[in-house]
């Protein structure tokens, strides 16, 4: 068992409260100590952890394993860069290898583990910090660069500790993750979520996979912060107000107590949750299903508790997070069973693994890509590496026996791809003497949605993945807050594409949902019902709110109102019109609503 070490840190004079601003990515507020991820060495303090004498051997073995792993990764990088015919100077990477083999570095880490009884992460950080301080005090540009190299190596080693699935990093007290690069899903999954009170980051868009995870776990996020390391140090107290895009550094007691009085609509949320454990109908009696999106099996319980009418999207690629290798069929089966058992007869849409883009498992041999979101991803990997997906499909079929489920395939671009995937699934079903499951397409690539009619006789159902669809249609990266102004579902041209797709599916009698973040935002509910959408799939916590809005509208009336999108010309105009429409039809209902957006 590990204990939290003595938390005494030598107190330097800390600055008084000051505020830095950024872009709000996930709303809410949170308060905790700054914990850095990325290229800055964490100081000891609240996160220092000690071990027992019996654990010393295992920690030293682990140290050697991760040193080897880092050396191999750097060698691979040197090899890839050298064969790329680029002019990049790879000599710097050789320096990293020298540090990893440096007897002084190795000796000091081993000593910190065996004498001070620090765990491996604390030991690496403590030794790296000492070395960095020595380099920095030398003052010359050469030694400053060596300090930077040490930061790289230290963070590289530590990153393996949280990505091999063997341990989730825990904290003794709440932390604010300070991410010095683009925010990624692993930043949420490798740490104890109950202790992450907020995230601040250099870069990350509202519908990035990391932001989607943070939102569903109620973790506020602010992005686009500049010069973080100049202004915030590890261990500083941080209060994040993501509703206003403000970060209070070393906040005063007064500021903290002011925020502690805020509840972020918790009471209203609880009331709605208690009310909506039942189906919802519009005022004129049209049934609308509100399903939930899941990333981890434990989210299924939350979906059920929030009154979801089923599961509209299981992001199964998260089964690959924090692992050393591909999951076995048994691991797949238990993942699906855990979810399906919670569904208790309600329908569940299991999406095949969407690997690629910003979701690349540590162990997966992924080629270096300049445009990962436009590259080898999802069905494109599936059709080339069928053995991986054979395990997944067989496991879904076995776990799904006796349950109401279907399979969805992400990133389909052409009908040919889809037909090939379907034949493959059919073959597996035949091999197992099981019936062919219902299969559908996640429409998130422009070519596919623009040719949706062609797919109609070949699919059992459809879903629209607006998160990717918007980025591909607007050529605006969903991870990049700099181009957020172009990334917006209320762009009129985008709405007309959605309208057309809903009509095609409805005319052909194919169930269609929207499972992108657009569907979970209350501002869009009236609009989507008006466009004919009858199935929403949203994060669990927003299910009651979306149902409440639906119960307050008349489908015929909203259909009439939204025909206005045919003549709208700009995003600003749509936004204003939509806000007015919401106020006109819902009055005060929206004002009292809790919303994690
Ligand atoms: C989407 O793209 O809208 C979607 C639901 O898939 P993901 O967010 O996982 O890419
Ligand atoms: Mg997608």
XYZ file of C-alpha atoms and ligand atoms in Angstrom:
608
model
C 0.000 0.000 0.000
C 1.148 3.483 -0.808
C 0.987 6.428 1.532
C 1.030 10.055 0.766
C 4.348 11.439 1.876
C 4.939 14.360 4.136
C 3.549 17.312 2.265
C 5.953 19.892 3.572
C 7.528 21.826 0.735
C 9.956 24.664 1.225
C 7.731 27.696 0.890
C 8.892 30.270 -1.622
C 7.101 33.582 -1.585
C 3.937 33.000 -3.644
C 2.295 35.764 -5.630
C -0.983 37.370 -4.598
C -4.174 36.529 -6.507
C -4.102 37.365 -10.185
C -6.276 36.340 -13.117
C -5.404 34.909 -16.508
C -7.978 34.382 -19.219
C -8.620 31.808 -21.904
C -11.378 30.175 -23.955
C -14.103 28.282 -22.141
C -14.283 24.706 -23.466
C -16.360 22.942 -20.792
C -18.334 25.092 -18.362
C -18.389 24.914 -14.564
C -15.870 25.832 -11.898
C -13.196 23.941 -9.976
C -10.507 24.562 -7.389
C -7.287 22.688 -6.611
C -3.496 22.616 -6.739
C -1.770 22.943 -10.123
C -0.499 19.610 -11.436
C 1.463 19.930 -14.665
C 1.288 17.532 -17.598
C 3.512 17.990 -20.591
C 6.931 19.479 -20.810
C 7.543 20.856 -17.321
C 8.867 18.939 -14.432
C 6.430 18.580 -11.590
C 7.685 19.595 -8.214
C 7.237 17.342 -5.263
C 4.751 18.328 -2.633
C 1.153 17.209 -2.537
C 1.787 14.540 -5.148
C 4.852 12.916 -3.552
C 4.146 9.288 -2.771
C 6.102 6.801 -0.654
C 6.236 3.025 -0.885
C 6.927 0.169 1.494
C 10.304 -1.635 1.642
C 8.761 -4.659 -0.153
C 7.879 -2.531 -3.174
C 11.422 -1.250 -3.771
C 12.389 -4.122 -6.098
C 9.316 -3.764 -8.300
C 9.814 -0.015 -8.659
C 13.451 -0.500 -9.756
C 12.429 -3.143 -12.313
C 9.760 -0.772 -13.594
C 12.350 1.979 -13.898
C 14.536 -0.218 -16.100
C 11.540 -1.236 -18.209
C 10.472 2.316 -18.926
C 14.055 3.412 -19.652
C 14.261 0.660 -22.266
C 10.910 1.650 -23.669
C 11.927 5.306 -23.938
C 15.194 4.364 -25.667
C 13.315 2.204 -28.188
C 10.825 5.016 -28.856
C 13.610 7.538 -29.432
C 15.455 5.076 -31.692
C 12.290 4.536 -33.730
C 11.806 8.277 -34.018
C 15.422 8.716 -35.158
C 14.895 5.965 -37.726
C 11.587 7.427 -39.002
C 12.971 10.938 -39.216
C 16.185 9.821 -40.941
C 14.286 7.822 -43.564
C 11.824 10.669 -44.158
C 14.407 12.601 -46.166
C 13.730 15.630 -43.987
C 16.399 18.064 -42.923
C 15.567 17.663 -39.253
C 18.641 17.392 -37.035
C 18.133 14.164 -35.109
C 21.248 14.555 -32.972
C 19.160 15.978 -30.138
C 17.417 12.633 -29.822
C 20.778 10.971 -29.205
C 21.216 13.217 -26.185
C 17.997 11.829 -24.706
C 19.415 8.340 -24.998
C 22.626 9.417 -23.284
C 20.626 10.813 -20.351
C 18.641 7.587 -20.084
C 21.894 5.624 -19.800
C 23.682 8.109 -17.565
C 24.937 6.207 -14.465
C 24.551 9.329 -12.281
C 20.880 9.755 -13.236
C 20.131 6.038 -12.850
C 21.989 5.851 -9.523
C 20.176 8.819 -8.019
C 16.749 7.514 -9.010
C 17.537 4.079 -7.583
C 18.749 5.733 -4.383
C 15.577 7.840 -4.082
C 13.506 4.658 -4.393
C 15.524 2.464 -2.072
C 16.650 4.964 0.575
C 13.961 7.632 0.621
C 11.288 5.065 -0.252
C 9.786 7.346 -2.888
C 7.671 5.720 -5.559
C 9.064 5.704 -9.087
C 7.326 8.851 -10.312
C 8.306 10.888 -7.260
C 11.898 9.632 -7.573
C 12.195 10.504 -11.268
C 10.725 13.941 -10.685
C 12.844 14.685 -7.619
C 16.118 13.688 -9.317
C 15.213 15.470 -12.569
C 14.373 18.625 -10.634
C 17.762 18.597 -8.917
C 19.589 18.120 -12.209
C 17.518 20.833 -13.906
C 18.270 23.283 -11.097
C 22.005 22.611 -11.461
C 21.851 23.154 -15.216
C 19.799 26.313 -14.862
C 22.071 27.804 -12.236
C 25.005 27.460 -14.641
C 23.290 30.245 -16.575
C 24.782 29.632 -20.013
C 22.572 28.967 -23.055
C 24.208 25.552 -23.468
C 23.234 24.399 -19.978
C 19.756 25.933 -20.340
C 19.223 23.644 -23.316
C 20.430 20.649 -21.293
C 17.823 21.543 -18.645
C 15.212 21.383 -21.414
C 16.481 17.940 -22.432
C 16.096 16.742 -18.874
C 12.497 17.965 -18.796
C 11.785 16.007 -21.972
C 13.283 12.789 -20.635
C 11.620 13.098 -17.237
C 8.159 13.663 -18.725
C 8.659 10.930 -21.285
C 9.421 8.406 -18.537
C 6.542 9.554 -16.352
C 4.109 9.376 -19.275
C 4.634 5.593 -19.465
C 3.722 5.200 -15.822
C 0.198 6.429 -16.486
C -0.392 4.743 -19.801
C 0.373 1.105 -19.135
C -2.913 0.476 -17.371
C -1.200 -0.887 -14.308
C -1.950 2.154 -12.185
C -4.145 5.162 -12.350
C -2.411 8.155 -10.873
C -4.143 9.249 -7.716
C -3.797 12.475 -5.786
C -4.043 13.197 -2.110
C -6.128 16.309 -2.729
C -8.029 17.927 -5.629
C -5.874 19.097 -8.517
C -6.235 21.343 -11.518
C -4.475 19.669 -14.436
C -2.289 22.182 -16.247
C -1.611 20.780 -19.719
C 1.268 22.288 -21.627
C 0.279 20.904 -25.005
C -2.979 19.899 -26.708
C -5.417 18.283 -24.286
C -5.897 14.550 -25.076
C -8.296 11.834 -23.801
C -5.441 10.118 -21.913
C -5.089 13.219 -19.735
C -8.478 12.372 -18.250
C -8.258 8.586 -18.345
C -4.815 8.103 -16.787
C -5.665 10.023 -13.606
C -8.101 9.583 -10.773
C -11.057 11.549 -12.144
C -12.638 12.140 -8.767
C -9.645 14.323 -7.867
C -9.515 16.377 -11.084
C -11.437 19.518 -10.289
C -10.628 21.332 -13.546
C -8.302 21.399 -16.538
C -6.466 24.334 -18.079
C -4.611 23.821 -21.321
C -2.685 25.462 -24.098
C -4.973 24.094 -26.770
C -8.117 21.981 -27.177
C -11.455 22.453 -28.949
C -14.976 22.134 -27.543
C -15.734 18.863 -29.292
C -12.291 17.306 -29.017
C -12.543 13.806 -27.568
C -10.789 15.035 -24.446
C -13.372 17.805 -23.963
C -16.227 15.332 -24.530
C -14.819 13.125 -21.769
C -14.270 16.066 -19.428
C -17.826 17.260 -20.026
C -19.328 13.892 -19.291
C -17.347 13.664 -16.050
C -18.286 17.192 -15.044
C -14.755 18.588 -15.262
C -14.548 22.248 -16.358
C -11.954 23.109 -18.995
C -10.361 26.347 -20.179
C -8.133 26.358 -23.234
C -5.886 28.775 -25.131
C -3.859 29.916 -22.149
C -0.611 31.623 -23.049
C 2.780 31.530 -21.274
C 1.467 29.212 -18.600
C 4.843 28.241 -17.161
C 5.826 31.892 -16.687
C 2.787 32.566 -14.554
C 1.802 29.328 -12.851
C 4.063 26.945 -10.979
C 3.302 23.364 -9.982
C 1.558 23.317 -6.627
C 0.026 26.807 -6.929
C -3.606 27.068 -5.908
C -5.848 27.542 -8.911
C -9.527 28.393 -9.186
C -10.988 27.862 -12.636
C -14.180 29.651 -13.683
C -14.843 28.081 -17.068
C -18.176 29.872 -17.489
C -16.247 33.106 -17.824
C -12.946 31.749 -19.164
C -11.104 33.004 -16.031
C -8.302 31.333 -14.110
C -7.624 32.747 -10.621
C -4.051 31.977 -9.639
C -3.401 31.858 -5.861
C -6.991 33.081 -5.252
C -7.801 34.950 -2.054
C -9.963 33.290 0.597
C -12.710 35.710 -0.374
C -12.693 34.634 -4.021
C -12.754 30.967 -3.059
C -15.651 31.351 -0.648
C -17.639 33.303 -3.245
C -17.361 30.364 -5.653
C -18.071 27.771 -3.012
C -21.544 29.277 -2.665
C -22.319 28.498 -6.320
C -24.061 25.215 -7.067
C -24.090 25.245 -10.879
C -27.774 24.278 -11.051
C -27.280 21.095 -9.010
C -30.710 21.348 -7.332
C -32.555 21.911 -10.618
C -30.642 19.008 -12.152
C -31.620 16.628 -9.354
C -35.286 17.538 -9.760
C -35.203 16.900 -13.503
C -33.363 13.635 -13.007
C -36.029 12.399 -10.625
C -38.758 13.442 -13.068
C -37.438 11.989 -16.330
C -37.071 8.316 -15.683
C -39.745 7.782 -18.306
C -40.340 8.299 -22.033
C -40.879 11.811 -23.324
C -43.500 13.115 -25.786
C -43.862 16.543 -27.301
C -46.979 18.494 -26.342
C -48.685 17.185 -29.489
C -47.880 13.589 -28.571
C -44.837 12.763 -30.711
C -42.493 10.299 -29.024
C -38.852 11.396 -29.065
C -36.146 9.058 -27.815
C -33.273 10.453 -25.805
C -30.418 7.970 -25.651
C -26.996 8.328 -24.028
C -23.406 8.293 -25.284
C -20.857 6.270 -23.308
C -17.105 5.970 -23.171
C -16.539 3.627 -20.246
C -18.728 0.770 -18.979
C -19.304 2.547 -15.663
C -21.031 5.362 -17.572
C -23.889 2.936 -18.342
C -25.208 3.159 -14.799
C -25.201 6.936 -14.984
C -27.087 6.746 -18.283
C -29.779 4.572 -16.719
C -30.008 6.769 -13.608
C -30.489 9.810 -15.829
C -33.418 8.170 -17.590
C -31.788 7.439 -20.967
C -34.101 5.504 -23.308
C -31.124 3.404 -24.380
C -27.532 3.847 -25.462
C -27.016 5.565 -28.806
C -23.226 5.367 -28.905
C -20.635 3.275 -27.101
C -17.176 4.641 -27.921
C -15.526 1.223 -27.663
C -12.036 2.473 -28.522
C -11.718 3.580 -24.893
C -11.376 -0.092 -24.062
C -7.891 0.293 -25.518
C -6.860 3.159 -23.207
C -4.263 2.547 -20.526
C -3.358 -0.889 -21.919
C -0.139 -2.513 -22.984
C -1.660 -4.523 -25.833
C -4.857 -5.354 -27.703
C -7.609 -6.649 -25.440
C -8.446 -10.324 -25.691
C -11.891 -11.505 -26.769
C -12.690 -12.151 -23.106
C -11.815 -8.539 -22.179
C -14.042 -7.272 -24.999
C -16.892 -9.521 -23.887
C -16.804 -8.366 -20.292
C -16.757 -4.692 -21.417
C -19.918 -5.167 -23.547
C -21.645 -7.361 -20.987
C -21.179 -4.768 -18.286
C -22.890 -2.190 -20.492
C -25.618 -4.445 -21.903
C -26.565 -5.755 -18.469
C -27.150 -2.180 -17.307
C -29.377 -1.512 -20.328
C -31.957 -3.973 -19.030
C -33.713 -4.502 -22.343
C -33.171 -1.003 -23.710
C -31.492 -0.713 -27.079
C -27.719 -0.254 -27.245
C -25.697 0.880 -30.272
C -22.132 -0.397 -30.085
C -19.747 1.462 -32.344
C -16.732 -0.454 -33.637
C -13.442 1.018 -32.425
C -12.721 4.462 -33.795
C -8.939 4.217 -33.595
C -6.864 7.057 -35.050
C -7.087 10.860 -35.003
C -6.549 11.808 -31.354
C -7.292 8.294 -30.073
C -4.171 6.264 -30.730
C -3.465 3.498 -28.233
C 0.093 3.562 -26.842
C 0.817 0.069 -28.117
C -0.636 0.508 -31.601
C 1.914 0.773 -34.363
C 0.581 3.870 -36.021
C 2.476 5.500 -38.883
C 3.445 9.150 -38.349
C 0.769 11.211 -40.080
C 0.663 14.903 -40.920
C -3.126 14.974 -40.752
C -4.223 12.199 -38.385
C -7.924 13.139 -38.564
C -7.787 12.806 -42.347
C -5.665 9.721 -42.196
C -5.784 6.113 -41.175
C -8.753 5.999 -38.850
C -11.721 3.789 -37.879
C -13.151 1.779 -40.829
C -9.963 2.480 -42.789
C -7.976 0.576 -40.174
C -10.749 -2.012 -39.864
C -10.653 -2.942 -43.552
C -6.865 -3.337 -43.467
C -6.419 -4.966 -40.064
C -9.481 -7.207 -40.044
C -8.023 -9.585 -37.446
C -8.297 -6.877 -34.768
C -11.919 -6.233 -35.585
C -12.772 -9.912 -35.931
C -12.051 -10.237 -32.195
C -14.243 -7.236 -31.468
C -17.175 -8.279 -33.654
C -17.144 -11.871 -32.355
C -17.113 -10.555 -28.783
C -20.047 -8.200 -29.461
C -22.056 -11.041 -31.013
C -21.361 -13.320 -28.050
C -21.987 -10.671 -25.382
C -25.056 -9.425 -27.240
C -26.877 -12.741 -27.163
C -30.291 -12.109 -25.607
C -29.809 -8.308 -25.623
C -31.236 -5.621 -27.875
C -28.188 -4.160 -29.599
C -26.817 -3.105 -32.953
C -23.408 -2.381 -34.461
C -22.376 0.977 -35.881
C -19.341 1.701 -38.037
C -17.545 5.057 -37.856
C -15.899 7.146 -40.596
C -17.538 5.410 -43.561
C -16.781 7.391 -46.711
C -17.994 5.201 -49.574
C -20.716 2.626 -50.094
C -18.037 0.108 -51.155
C -16.319 0.381 -47.786
C -19.626 -0.165 -46.045
C -20.546 -3.209 -48.135
C -17.143 -4.766 -47.503
C -17.499 -4.216 -43.755
C -20.992 -5.724 -43.778
C -19.855 -8.840 -45.637
C -17.104 -9.256 -43.064
C -19.514 -8.985 -40.117
C -21.883 -11.438 -41.824
C -19.081 -13.961 -42.248
C -18.232 -13.788 -38.550
C -21.896 -14.231 -37.617
C -22.129 -17.277 -39.910
C -18.946 -18.726 -38.461
C -20.476 -18.447 -34.988
C -23.889 -19.670 -36.241
C -25.464 -16.470 -34.956
C -27.910 -14.132 -36.684
C -26.546 -11.098 -38.491
C -26.900 -8.134 -36.120
C -28.513 -4.878 -37.202
C -25.802 -2.668 -38.639
C -25.715 1.054 -39.276
C -23.482 3.848 -40.484
C -22.186 6.786 -38.493
C -22.458 9.578 -41.035
C -19.587 11.910 -40.248
C -17.723 12.193 -43.540
C -19.150 14.715 -46.046
C -19.065 12.359 -49.044
C -21.169 9.794 -47.212
C -23.816 12.176 -45.877
C -24.120 13.967 -49.190
C -24.799 10.590 -50.823
C -26.940 9.263 -47.978
C -29.753 8.113 -50.276
C -27.389 5.564 -51.831
C -26.855 3.900 -48.465
C -30.516 3.625 -47.560
C -31.286 0.143 -48.827
C -28.032 -1.200 -47.360
C -28.285 -0.015 -43.764
C -30.568 -0.801 -40.827
C -30.148 2.597 -39.171
C -28.130 5.791 -39.324
C -26.556 8.214 -36.918
C -24.978 11.584 -37.633
C -21.623 12.300 -36.023
C -21.754 16.073 -36.061
C -18.439 16.440 -34.206
C -16.440 15.146 -37.123
C -18.867 16.169 -39.822
C -18.527 19.861 -38.925
C -14.740 19.704 -38.905
C -14.612 18.001 -42.279
C -17.205 20.284 -43.877
C -15.699 23.484 -42.551
C -12.047 22.387 -42.724
C -11.754 23.511 -39.089
C -9.994 21.104 -36.735
C -12.247 20.134 -33.806
C -9.183 20.125 -31.512
C -8.065 23.594 -32.405
C -9.737 26.427 -30.543
C -8.093 28.954 -32.874
C -10.510 27.974 -35.630
C -13.488 27.532 -33.342
C -15.220 30.502 -34.919
C -15.690 28.401 -38.073
C -16.656 25.271 -36.190
C -20.287 25.753 -35.314
C -23.348 23.553 -35.875
C -25.574 26.563 -36.469
C -23.788 27.434 -39.684
C -26.757 27.610 -42.135
C -25.108 25.469 -44.831
C -24.459 22.773 -42.228
C -28.051 22.904 -40.969
C -29.391 22.438 -44.481
C -27.237 19.318 -44.886
C -28.567 17.944 -41.580
C -32.123 18.775 -42.577
C -31.758 16.910 -45.834
C -30.197 13.864 -44.139
C -33.008 13.647 -41.569
C -35.556 13.836 -44.370
C -33.886 11.062 -46.370
C -33.781 8.723 -43.364
C -37.384 9.524 -42.375
C -38.664 9.062 -45.951
C -36.935 5.669 -46.098
C -38.194 4.568 -42.708
C -34.667 4.226 -41.269
C -34.169 5.221 -37.638
C -31.745 8.125 -37.428
C -30.104 9.718 -34.426
C -27.621 12.508 -33.900
C -24.907 11.469 -31.460
C -22.477 14.370 -31.853
C -22.285 17.069 -29.143
C -24.755 19.186 -31.103
C -27.613 16.941 -29.949
C -26.825 17.469 -26.261
C -26.832 21.254 -26.335
C -30.208 22.612 -25.172
C -30.042 25.520 -27.590
C -30.424 23.054 -30.469
C -33.266 20.869 -29.172
C -36.142 22.845 -30.684
C -34.270 23.201 -33.928
C -33.581 19.475 -34.255
C -37.114 18.403 -33.358
C -38.340 20.936 -35.892
C -36.082 19.407 -38.534
C -37.734 16.036 -37.878
C -35.197 14.389 -35.552
C -36.843 11.737 -33.376
C -33.793 10.229 -31.694
C -31.150 12.148 -29.748
C -28.032 10.638 -28.235
C -26.363 12.836 -25.630
C -24.076 12.624 -22.622
C -25.890 10.995 -19.681
C -26.113 14.101 -17.502
C -27.936 16.076 -20.191
C -30.670 13.475 -20.821
C -33.165 14.941 -18.281
C -32.669 18.485 -19.548
C -33.221 17.556 -23.191
C -36.352 15.610 -22.218
C -37.677 18.578 -20.256
C -37.325 20.835 -23.297
C -38.989 18.292 -25.584
C -41.948 17.997 -23.209
C -42.460 21.749 -23.480
C -42.688 22.029 -27.255
C -45.169 21.234 -29.979
C -43.535 19.375 -32.882
C -45.824 20.812 -35.572
C -45.261 24.347 -34.338
C -41.461 23.987 -34.235
C -41.393 22.348 -37.676
C -43.174 25.408 -39.031
C -40.779 27.790 -37.255
C -37.564 26.118 -38.344
C -38.442 26.202 -42.016
C -36.853 29.660 -41.618
C -33.385 28.071 -41.948
C -33.967 27.839 -45.710
C -33.503 31.577 -46.025
C -30.932 32.293 -43.336
C -27.559 33.474 -44.590
C -25.118 33.667 -41.707
C -24.123 31.930 -38.520
C -24.703 35.090 -36.430
C -28.169 35.461 -37.870
C -28.978 31.812 -37.078
C -27.702 32.171 -33.538
C -29.814 35.244 -32.863
C -32.896 33.693 -34.467
C -32.399 30.492 -32.449
C -32.036 32.334 -29.158
C -35.228 34.312 -29.882
C -37.060 31.134 -30.864
C -36.015 29.431 -27.630
C -37.141 32.379 -25.530
C -40.443 32.623 -27.415
C -41.306 28.929 -27.139
C -39.784 28.046 -23.792
C -40.025 31.303 -21.889
C -38.447 30.905 -18.480
C -37.956 27.149 -18.714
C -34.395 27.533 -20.015
C -33.273 30.098 -17.456
C -33.622 27.707 -14.553
C -31.854 24.880 -16.311
C -28.640 23.236 -15.227
C -26.369 22.729 -18.184
C -22.901 21.354 -18.519
C -21.866 22.662 -21.890
C -18.933 12.466 -33.966
O -17.955 12.597 -34.708
O -19.863 13.278 -33.884
C -19.031 11.292 -33.081
C -20.114 11.025 -32.412
O -17.913 10.532 -32.933
P -16.627 10.991 -32.083
O -16.963 12.247 -31.339
O -16.302 9.873 -31.179
O -15.601 11.209 -33.137
Mg -16.619 10.934 -34.995
